[in-house]
Structures are given as C-alpha cells and as structure tokens.
mmCIF file with all atom_site columns, C-alpha atoms in Angstrom:
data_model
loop_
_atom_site.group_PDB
_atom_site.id
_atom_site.type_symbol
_atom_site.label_atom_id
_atom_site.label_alt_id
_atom_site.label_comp_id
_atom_site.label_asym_id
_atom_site.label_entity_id
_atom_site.label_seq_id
_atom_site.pdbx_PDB_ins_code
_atom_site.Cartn_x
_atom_site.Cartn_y
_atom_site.Cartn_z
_atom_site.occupancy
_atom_site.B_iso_or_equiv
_atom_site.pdbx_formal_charge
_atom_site.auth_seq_id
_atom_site.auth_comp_id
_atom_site.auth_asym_id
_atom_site.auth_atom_id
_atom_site.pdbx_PDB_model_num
ATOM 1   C CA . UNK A 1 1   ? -25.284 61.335 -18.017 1.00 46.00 ? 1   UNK A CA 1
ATOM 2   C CA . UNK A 1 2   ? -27.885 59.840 -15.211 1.00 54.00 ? 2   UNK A CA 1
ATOM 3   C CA . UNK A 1 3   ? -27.145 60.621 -12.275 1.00 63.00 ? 3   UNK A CA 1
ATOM 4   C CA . UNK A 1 4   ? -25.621 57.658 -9.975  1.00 66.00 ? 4   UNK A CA 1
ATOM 5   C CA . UNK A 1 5   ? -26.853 58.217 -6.416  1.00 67.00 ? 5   UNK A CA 1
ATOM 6   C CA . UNK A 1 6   ? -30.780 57.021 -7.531  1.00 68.00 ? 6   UNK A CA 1
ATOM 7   C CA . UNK A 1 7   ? -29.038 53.765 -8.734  1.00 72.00 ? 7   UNK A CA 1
ATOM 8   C CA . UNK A 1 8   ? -27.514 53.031 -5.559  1.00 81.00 ? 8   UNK A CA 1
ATOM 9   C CA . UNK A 1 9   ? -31.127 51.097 -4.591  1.00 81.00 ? 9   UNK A CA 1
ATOM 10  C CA . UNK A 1 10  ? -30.093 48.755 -7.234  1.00 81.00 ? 10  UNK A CA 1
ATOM 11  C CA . UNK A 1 11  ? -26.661 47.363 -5.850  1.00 84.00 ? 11  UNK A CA 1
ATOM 12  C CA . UNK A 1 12  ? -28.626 47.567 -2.315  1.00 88.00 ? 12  UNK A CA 1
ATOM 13  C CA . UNK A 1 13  ? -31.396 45.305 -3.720  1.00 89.00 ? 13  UNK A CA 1
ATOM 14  C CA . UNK A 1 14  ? -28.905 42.655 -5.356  1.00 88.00 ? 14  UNK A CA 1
ATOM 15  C CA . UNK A 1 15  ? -26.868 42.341 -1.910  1.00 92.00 ? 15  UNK A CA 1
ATOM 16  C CA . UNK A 1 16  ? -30.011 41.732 -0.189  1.00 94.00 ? 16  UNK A CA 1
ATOM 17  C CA . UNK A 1 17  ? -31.023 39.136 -3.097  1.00 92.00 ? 17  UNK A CA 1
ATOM 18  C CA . UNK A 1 18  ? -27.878 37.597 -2.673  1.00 91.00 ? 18  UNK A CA 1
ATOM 19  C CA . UNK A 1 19  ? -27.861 37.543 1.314   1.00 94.00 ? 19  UNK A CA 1
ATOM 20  C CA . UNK A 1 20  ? -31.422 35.894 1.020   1.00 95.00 ? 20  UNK A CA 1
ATOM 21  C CA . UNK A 1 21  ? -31.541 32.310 2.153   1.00 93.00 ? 21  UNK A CA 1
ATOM 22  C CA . UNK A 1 22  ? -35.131 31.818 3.831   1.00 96.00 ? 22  UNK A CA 1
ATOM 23  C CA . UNK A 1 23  ? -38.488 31.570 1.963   1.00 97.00 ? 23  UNK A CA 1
ATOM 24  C CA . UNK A 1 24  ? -39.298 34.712 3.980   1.00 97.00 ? 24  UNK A CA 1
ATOM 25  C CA . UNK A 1 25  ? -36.251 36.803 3.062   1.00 97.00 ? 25  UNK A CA 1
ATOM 26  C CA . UNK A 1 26  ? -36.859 36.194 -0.506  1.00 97.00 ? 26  UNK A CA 1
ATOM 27  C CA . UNK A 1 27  ? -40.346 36.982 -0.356  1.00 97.00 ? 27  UNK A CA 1
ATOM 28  C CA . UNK A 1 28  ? -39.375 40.129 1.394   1.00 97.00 ? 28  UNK A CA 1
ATOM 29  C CA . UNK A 1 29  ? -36.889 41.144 -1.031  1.00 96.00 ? 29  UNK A CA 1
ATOM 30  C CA . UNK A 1 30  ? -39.614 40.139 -3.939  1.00 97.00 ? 30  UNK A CA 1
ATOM 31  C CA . UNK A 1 31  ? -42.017 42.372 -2.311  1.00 96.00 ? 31  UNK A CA 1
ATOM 32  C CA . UNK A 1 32  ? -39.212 45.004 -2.305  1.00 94.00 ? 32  UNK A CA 1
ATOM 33  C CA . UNK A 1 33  ? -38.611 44.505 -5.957  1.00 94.00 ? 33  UNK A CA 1
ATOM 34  C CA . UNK A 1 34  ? -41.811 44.906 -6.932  1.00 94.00 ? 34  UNK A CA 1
ATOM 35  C CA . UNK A 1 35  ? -42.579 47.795 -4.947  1.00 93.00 ? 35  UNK A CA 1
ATOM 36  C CA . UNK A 1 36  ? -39.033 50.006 -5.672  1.00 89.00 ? 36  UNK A CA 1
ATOM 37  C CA . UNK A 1 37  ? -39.091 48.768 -9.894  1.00 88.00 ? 37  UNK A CA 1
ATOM 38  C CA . UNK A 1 38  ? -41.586 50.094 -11.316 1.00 88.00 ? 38  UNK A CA 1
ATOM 39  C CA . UNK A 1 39  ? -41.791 53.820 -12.416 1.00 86.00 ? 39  UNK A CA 1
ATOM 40  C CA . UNK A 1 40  ? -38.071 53.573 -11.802 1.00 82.00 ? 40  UNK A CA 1
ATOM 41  C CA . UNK A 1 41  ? -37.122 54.121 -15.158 1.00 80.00 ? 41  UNK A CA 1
ATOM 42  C CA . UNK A 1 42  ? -40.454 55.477 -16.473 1.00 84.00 ? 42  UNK A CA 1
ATOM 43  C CA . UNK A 1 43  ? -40.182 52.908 -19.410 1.00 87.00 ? 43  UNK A CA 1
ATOM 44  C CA . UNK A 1 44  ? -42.938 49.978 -18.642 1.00 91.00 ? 44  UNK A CA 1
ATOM 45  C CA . UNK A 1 45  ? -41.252 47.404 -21.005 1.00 92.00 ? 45  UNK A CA 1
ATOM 46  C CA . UNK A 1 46  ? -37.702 48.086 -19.114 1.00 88.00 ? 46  UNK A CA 1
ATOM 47  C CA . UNK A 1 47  ? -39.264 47.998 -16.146 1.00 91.00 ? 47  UNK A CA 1
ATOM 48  C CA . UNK A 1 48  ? -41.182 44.762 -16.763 1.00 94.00 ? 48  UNK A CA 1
ATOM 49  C CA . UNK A 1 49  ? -38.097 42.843 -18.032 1.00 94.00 ? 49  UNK A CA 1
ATOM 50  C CA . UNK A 1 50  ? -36.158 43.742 -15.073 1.00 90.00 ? 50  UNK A CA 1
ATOM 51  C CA . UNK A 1 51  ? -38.723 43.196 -12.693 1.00 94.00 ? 51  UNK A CA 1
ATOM 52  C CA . UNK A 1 52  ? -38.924 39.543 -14.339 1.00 95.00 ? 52  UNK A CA 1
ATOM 53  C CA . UNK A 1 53  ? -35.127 39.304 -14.268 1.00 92.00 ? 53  UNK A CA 1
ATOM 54  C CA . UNK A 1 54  ? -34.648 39.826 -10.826 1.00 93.00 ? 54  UNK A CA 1
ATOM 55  C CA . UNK A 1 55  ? -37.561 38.091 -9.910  1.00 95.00 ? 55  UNK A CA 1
ATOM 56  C CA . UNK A 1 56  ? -36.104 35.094 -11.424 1.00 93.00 ? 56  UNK A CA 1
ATOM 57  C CA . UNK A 1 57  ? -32.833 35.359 -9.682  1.00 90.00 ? 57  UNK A CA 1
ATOM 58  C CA . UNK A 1 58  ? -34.292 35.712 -6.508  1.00 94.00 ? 58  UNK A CA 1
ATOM 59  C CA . UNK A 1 59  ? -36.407 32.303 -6.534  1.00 94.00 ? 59  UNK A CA 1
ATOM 60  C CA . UNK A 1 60  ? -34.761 29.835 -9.364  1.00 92.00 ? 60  UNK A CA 1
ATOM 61  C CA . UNK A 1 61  ? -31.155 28.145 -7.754  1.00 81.00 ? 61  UNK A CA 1
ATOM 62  C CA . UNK A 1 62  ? -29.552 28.270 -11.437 1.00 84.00 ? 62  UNK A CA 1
ATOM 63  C CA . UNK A 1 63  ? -31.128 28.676 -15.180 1.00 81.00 ? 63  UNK A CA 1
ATOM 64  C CA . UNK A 1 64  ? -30.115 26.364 -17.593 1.00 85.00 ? 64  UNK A CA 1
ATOM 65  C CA . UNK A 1 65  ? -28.065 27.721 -20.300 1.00 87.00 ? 65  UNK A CA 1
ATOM 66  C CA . UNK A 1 66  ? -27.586 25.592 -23.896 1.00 92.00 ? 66  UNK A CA 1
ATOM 67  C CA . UNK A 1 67  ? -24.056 24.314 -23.902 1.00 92.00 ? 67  UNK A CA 1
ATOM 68  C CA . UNK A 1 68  ? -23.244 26.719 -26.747 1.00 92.00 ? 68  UNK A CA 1
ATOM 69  C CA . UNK A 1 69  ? -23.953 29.658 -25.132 1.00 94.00 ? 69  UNK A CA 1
ATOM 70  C CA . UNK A 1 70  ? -22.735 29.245 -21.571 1.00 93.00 ? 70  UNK A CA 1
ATOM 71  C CA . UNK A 1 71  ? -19.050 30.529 -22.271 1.00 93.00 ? 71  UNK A CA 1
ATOM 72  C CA . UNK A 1 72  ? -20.206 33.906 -23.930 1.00 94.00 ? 72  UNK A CA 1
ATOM 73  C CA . UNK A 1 73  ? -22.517 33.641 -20.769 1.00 93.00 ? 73  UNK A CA 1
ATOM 74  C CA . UNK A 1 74  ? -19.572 33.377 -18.268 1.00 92.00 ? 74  UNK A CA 1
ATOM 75  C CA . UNK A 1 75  ? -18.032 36.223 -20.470 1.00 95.00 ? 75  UNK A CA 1
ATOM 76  C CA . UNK A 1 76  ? -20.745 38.555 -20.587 1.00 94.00 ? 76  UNK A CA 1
ATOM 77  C CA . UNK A 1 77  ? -21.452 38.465 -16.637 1.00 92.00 ? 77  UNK A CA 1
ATOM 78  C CA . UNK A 1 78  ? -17.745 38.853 -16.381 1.00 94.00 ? 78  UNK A CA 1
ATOM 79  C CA . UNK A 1 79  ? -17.875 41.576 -17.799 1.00 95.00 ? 79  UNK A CA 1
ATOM 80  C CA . UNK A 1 80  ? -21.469 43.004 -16.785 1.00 93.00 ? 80  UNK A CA 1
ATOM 81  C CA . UNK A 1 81  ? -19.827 45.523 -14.636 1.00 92.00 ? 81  UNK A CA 1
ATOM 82  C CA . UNK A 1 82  ? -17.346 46.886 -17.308 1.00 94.00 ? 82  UNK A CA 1
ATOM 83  C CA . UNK A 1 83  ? -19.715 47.024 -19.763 1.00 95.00 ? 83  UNK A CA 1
ATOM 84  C CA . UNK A 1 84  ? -21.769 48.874 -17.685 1.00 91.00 ? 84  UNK A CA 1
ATOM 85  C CA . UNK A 1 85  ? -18.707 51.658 -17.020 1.00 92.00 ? 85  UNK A CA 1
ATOM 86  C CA . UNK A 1 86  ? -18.482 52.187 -20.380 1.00 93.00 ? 86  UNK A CA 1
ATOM 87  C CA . UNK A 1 87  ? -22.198 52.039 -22.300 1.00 92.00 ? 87  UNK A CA 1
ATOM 88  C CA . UNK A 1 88  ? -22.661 55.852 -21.224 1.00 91.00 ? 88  UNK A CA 1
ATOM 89  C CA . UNK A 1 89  ? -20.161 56.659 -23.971 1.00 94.00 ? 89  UNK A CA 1
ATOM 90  C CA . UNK A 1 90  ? -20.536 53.712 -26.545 1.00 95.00 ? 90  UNK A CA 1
ATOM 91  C CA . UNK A 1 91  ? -24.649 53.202 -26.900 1.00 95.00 ? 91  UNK A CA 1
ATOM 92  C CA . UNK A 1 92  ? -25.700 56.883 -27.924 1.00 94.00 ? 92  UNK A CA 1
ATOM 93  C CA . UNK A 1 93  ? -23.990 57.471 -30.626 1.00 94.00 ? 93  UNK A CA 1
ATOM 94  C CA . UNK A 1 94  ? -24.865 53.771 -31.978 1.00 96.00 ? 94  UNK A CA 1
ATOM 95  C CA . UNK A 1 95  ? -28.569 54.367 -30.859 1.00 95.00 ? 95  UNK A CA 1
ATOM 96  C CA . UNK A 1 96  ? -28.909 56.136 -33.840 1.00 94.00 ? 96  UNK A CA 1
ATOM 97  C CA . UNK A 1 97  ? -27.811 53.482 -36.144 1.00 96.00 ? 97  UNK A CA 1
ATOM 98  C CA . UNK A 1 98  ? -29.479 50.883 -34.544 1.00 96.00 ? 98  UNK A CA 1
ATOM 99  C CA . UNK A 1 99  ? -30.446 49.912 -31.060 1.00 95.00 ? 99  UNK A CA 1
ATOM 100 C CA . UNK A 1 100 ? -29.001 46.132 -31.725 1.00 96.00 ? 100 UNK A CA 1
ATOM 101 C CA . UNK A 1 101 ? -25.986 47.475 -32.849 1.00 97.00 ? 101 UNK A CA 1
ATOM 102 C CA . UNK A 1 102 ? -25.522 49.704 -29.558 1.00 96.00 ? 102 UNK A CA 1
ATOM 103 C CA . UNK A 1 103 ? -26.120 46.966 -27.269 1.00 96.00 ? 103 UNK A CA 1
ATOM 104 C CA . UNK A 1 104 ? -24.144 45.096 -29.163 1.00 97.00 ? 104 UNK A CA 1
ATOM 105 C CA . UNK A 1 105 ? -21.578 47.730 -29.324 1.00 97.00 ? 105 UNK A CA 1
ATOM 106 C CA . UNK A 1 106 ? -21.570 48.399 -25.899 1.00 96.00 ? 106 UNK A CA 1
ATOM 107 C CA . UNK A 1 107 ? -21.135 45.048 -24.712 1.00 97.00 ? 107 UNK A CA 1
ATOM 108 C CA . UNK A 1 108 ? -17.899 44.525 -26.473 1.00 97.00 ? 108 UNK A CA 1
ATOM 109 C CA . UNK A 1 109 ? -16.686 47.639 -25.562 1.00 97.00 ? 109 UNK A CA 1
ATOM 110 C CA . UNK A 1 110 ? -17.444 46.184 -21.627 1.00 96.00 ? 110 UNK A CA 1
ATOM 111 C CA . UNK A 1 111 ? -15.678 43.188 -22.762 1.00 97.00 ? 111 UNK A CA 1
ATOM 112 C CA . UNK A 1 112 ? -12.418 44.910 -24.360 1.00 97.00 ? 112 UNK A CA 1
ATOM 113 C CA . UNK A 1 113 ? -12.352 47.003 -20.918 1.00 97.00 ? 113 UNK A CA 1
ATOM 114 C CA . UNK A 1 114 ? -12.327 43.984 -18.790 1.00 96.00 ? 114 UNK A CA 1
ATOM 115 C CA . UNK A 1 115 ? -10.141 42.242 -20.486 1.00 96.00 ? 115 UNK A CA 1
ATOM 116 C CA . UNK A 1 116 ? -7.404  45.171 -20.784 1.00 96.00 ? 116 UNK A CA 1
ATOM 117 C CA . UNK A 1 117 ? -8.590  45.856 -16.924 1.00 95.00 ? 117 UNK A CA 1
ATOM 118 C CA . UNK A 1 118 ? -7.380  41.807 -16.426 1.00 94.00 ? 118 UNK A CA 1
ATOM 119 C CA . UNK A 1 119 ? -3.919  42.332 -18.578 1.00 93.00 ? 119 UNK A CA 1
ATOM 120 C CA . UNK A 1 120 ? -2.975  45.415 -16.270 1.00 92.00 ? 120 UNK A CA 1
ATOM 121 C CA . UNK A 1 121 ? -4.075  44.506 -13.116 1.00 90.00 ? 121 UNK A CA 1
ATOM 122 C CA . UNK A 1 122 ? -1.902  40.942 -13.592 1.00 86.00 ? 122 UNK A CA 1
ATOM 123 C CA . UNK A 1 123 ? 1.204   42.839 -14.947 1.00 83.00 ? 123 UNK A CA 1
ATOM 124 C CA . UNK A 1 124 ? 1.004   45.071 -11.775 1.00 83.00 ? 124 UNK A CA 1
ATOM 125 C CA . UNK A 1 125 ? 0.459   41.762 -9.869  1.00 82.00 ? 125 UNK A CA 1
ATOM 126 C CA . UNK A 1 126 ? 3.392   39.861 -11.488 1.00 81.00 ? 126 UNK A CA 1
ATOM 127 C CA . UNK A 1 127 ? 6.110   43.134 -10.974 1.00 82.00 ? 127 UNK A CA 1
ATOM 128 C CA . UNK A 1 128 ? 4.693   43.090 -7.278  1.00 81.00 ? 128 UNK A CA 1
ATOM 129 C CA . UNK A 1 129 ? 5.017   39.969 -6.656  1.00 76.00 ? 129 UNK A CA 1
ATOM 130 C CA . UNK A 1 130 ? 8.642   38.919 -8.571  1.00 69.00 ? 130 UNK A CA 1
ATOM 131 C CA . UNK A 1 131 ? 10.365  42.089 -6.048  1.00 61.00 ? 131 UNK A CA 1
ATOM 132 C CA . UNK A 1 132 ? 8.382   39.815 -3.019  1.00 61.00 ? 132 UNK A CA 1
ATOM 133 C CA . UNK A 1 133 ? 9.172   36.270 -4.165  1.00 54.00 ? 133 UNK A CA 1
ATOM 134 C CA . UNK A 1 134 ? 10.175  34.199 -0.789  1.00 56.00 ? 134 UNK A CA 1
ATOM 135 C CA . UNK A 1 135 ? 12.899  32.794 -2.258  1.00 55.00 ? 135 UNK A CA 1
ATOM 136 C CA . UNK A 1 136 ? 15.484  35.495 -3.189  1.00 51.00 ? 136 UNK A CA 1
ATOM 137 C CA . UNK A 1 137 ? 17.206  37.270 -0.930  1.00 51.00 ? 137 UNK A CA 1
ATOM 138 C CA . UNK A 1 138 ? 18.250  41.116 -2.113  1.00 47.00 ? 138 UNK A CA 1
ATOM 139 C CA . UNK A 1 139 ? 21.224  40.737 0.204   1.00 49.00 ? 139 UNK A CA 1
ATOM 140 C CA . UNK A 1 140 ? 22.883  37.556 -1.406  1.00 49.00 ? 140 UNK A CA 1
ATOM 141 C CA . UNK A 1 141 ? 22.490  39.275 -5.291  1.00 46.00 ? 141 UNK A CA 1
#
C-alpha cells in the first residue's frame, strides 16, 4: 500500500485550485501543477491525463456534461472520495482480470461505501436528534 504522506501535495494543490480566483493565482497554481505532476507517479500517460485534468479545472468555470450522464456524474464525484478509501483493496485483485473491470469494480465499491457511509451517518443523526427535538419535554412524559 503507497504510502499517504507524498499524496498530501495533492489535496494541497486542489485547495489552492479551489481558493484561486485571479488570472494570476490560477496561473500560479498552473505553473505549480505542471512543475509538482510530472514524474510523480513515474507513469507518463497517468501523469499526462492528470496534468490535463487539473489543468482543465483550474481554467474552464464548468464542463458540459450530456444530459444522460450528468446523474452518474453527480454520483461518481459523490463518491470520488469513498471510492478512493476503498480501491487499495478492490482494483488488484481485479487488475488481473481486467483493468476495466477494476476500475469499474472499484468505483462501485466507492459507491456502495458512500452510500452505506450516508444510511449510518443519518440513522446516528435521526436517534440524535429525536432525544433533542425542541418540542418534548422529558419532564412532562
């Protein structure tokens, strides 16, 4: 398993992408980009498609999406961060099989996380909230 701290850089770069609001700032953090990305992963074609990924994110306001896609869209980046919690354990053994099928594999995975992460994290919410609800009294019951 990679090691996290060299990955840090990464959620460092997207605050300062998403703090940019000047021509200068993003041109600073483009220079950045392009300076930090490559040889990061030692993988040219990674590298490339990242470097054009966050390059694109730093200067377009929004990318248009087809209609059809835009709610597995809002799902996916919903679940970007899950997915990327659990792809150590899902993609190898699928990588195997076929590459598709562990991306594929480990983005559902993501998904099913997220969404069992949004079914506990509301039940914990609603049995916090029904002991706090404004309107009962614990004295009058």
């Amino acid at each position: 398993m990679p090691h996290t701290a060299p990955a840090l850089w990464l959620f460092a770069l997207g605050w300062a992408i998403a703090r940019s609001r000047t021509i200068a700032q993003r041109c600073l953090v483009s220079v950045i980009t392009v300076l930090t990305v490559p040889g990061f992963f030692e993988n040219p074609g990674r590298e490339a498609t990242l470097l054009a990924g966050i390059l694109l994110l730093i200067w377009l306001p929004s990318i248009p999406v087809p209609q059809v896609l835009r709610r597995l869209m809002v799902v996916l980046a919903s679940a970007s961060l899950y997915a990327y919690l659990v792809h150590w354990v899902v993609y190898p053994p699928l990588a195997g099989i076929s590459p598709a099928l562990a991306v594929a594999g480990s983005l559902a995975a993501g998904v099913a996380y997220w969404a069992l992460c949004l079914r506990l994290m509301g039940a914990v919410n609603r049995r916090a909230g029904a002991g706090n609800d404004p309107g009962t009294n614990s004295a009058q019951q």
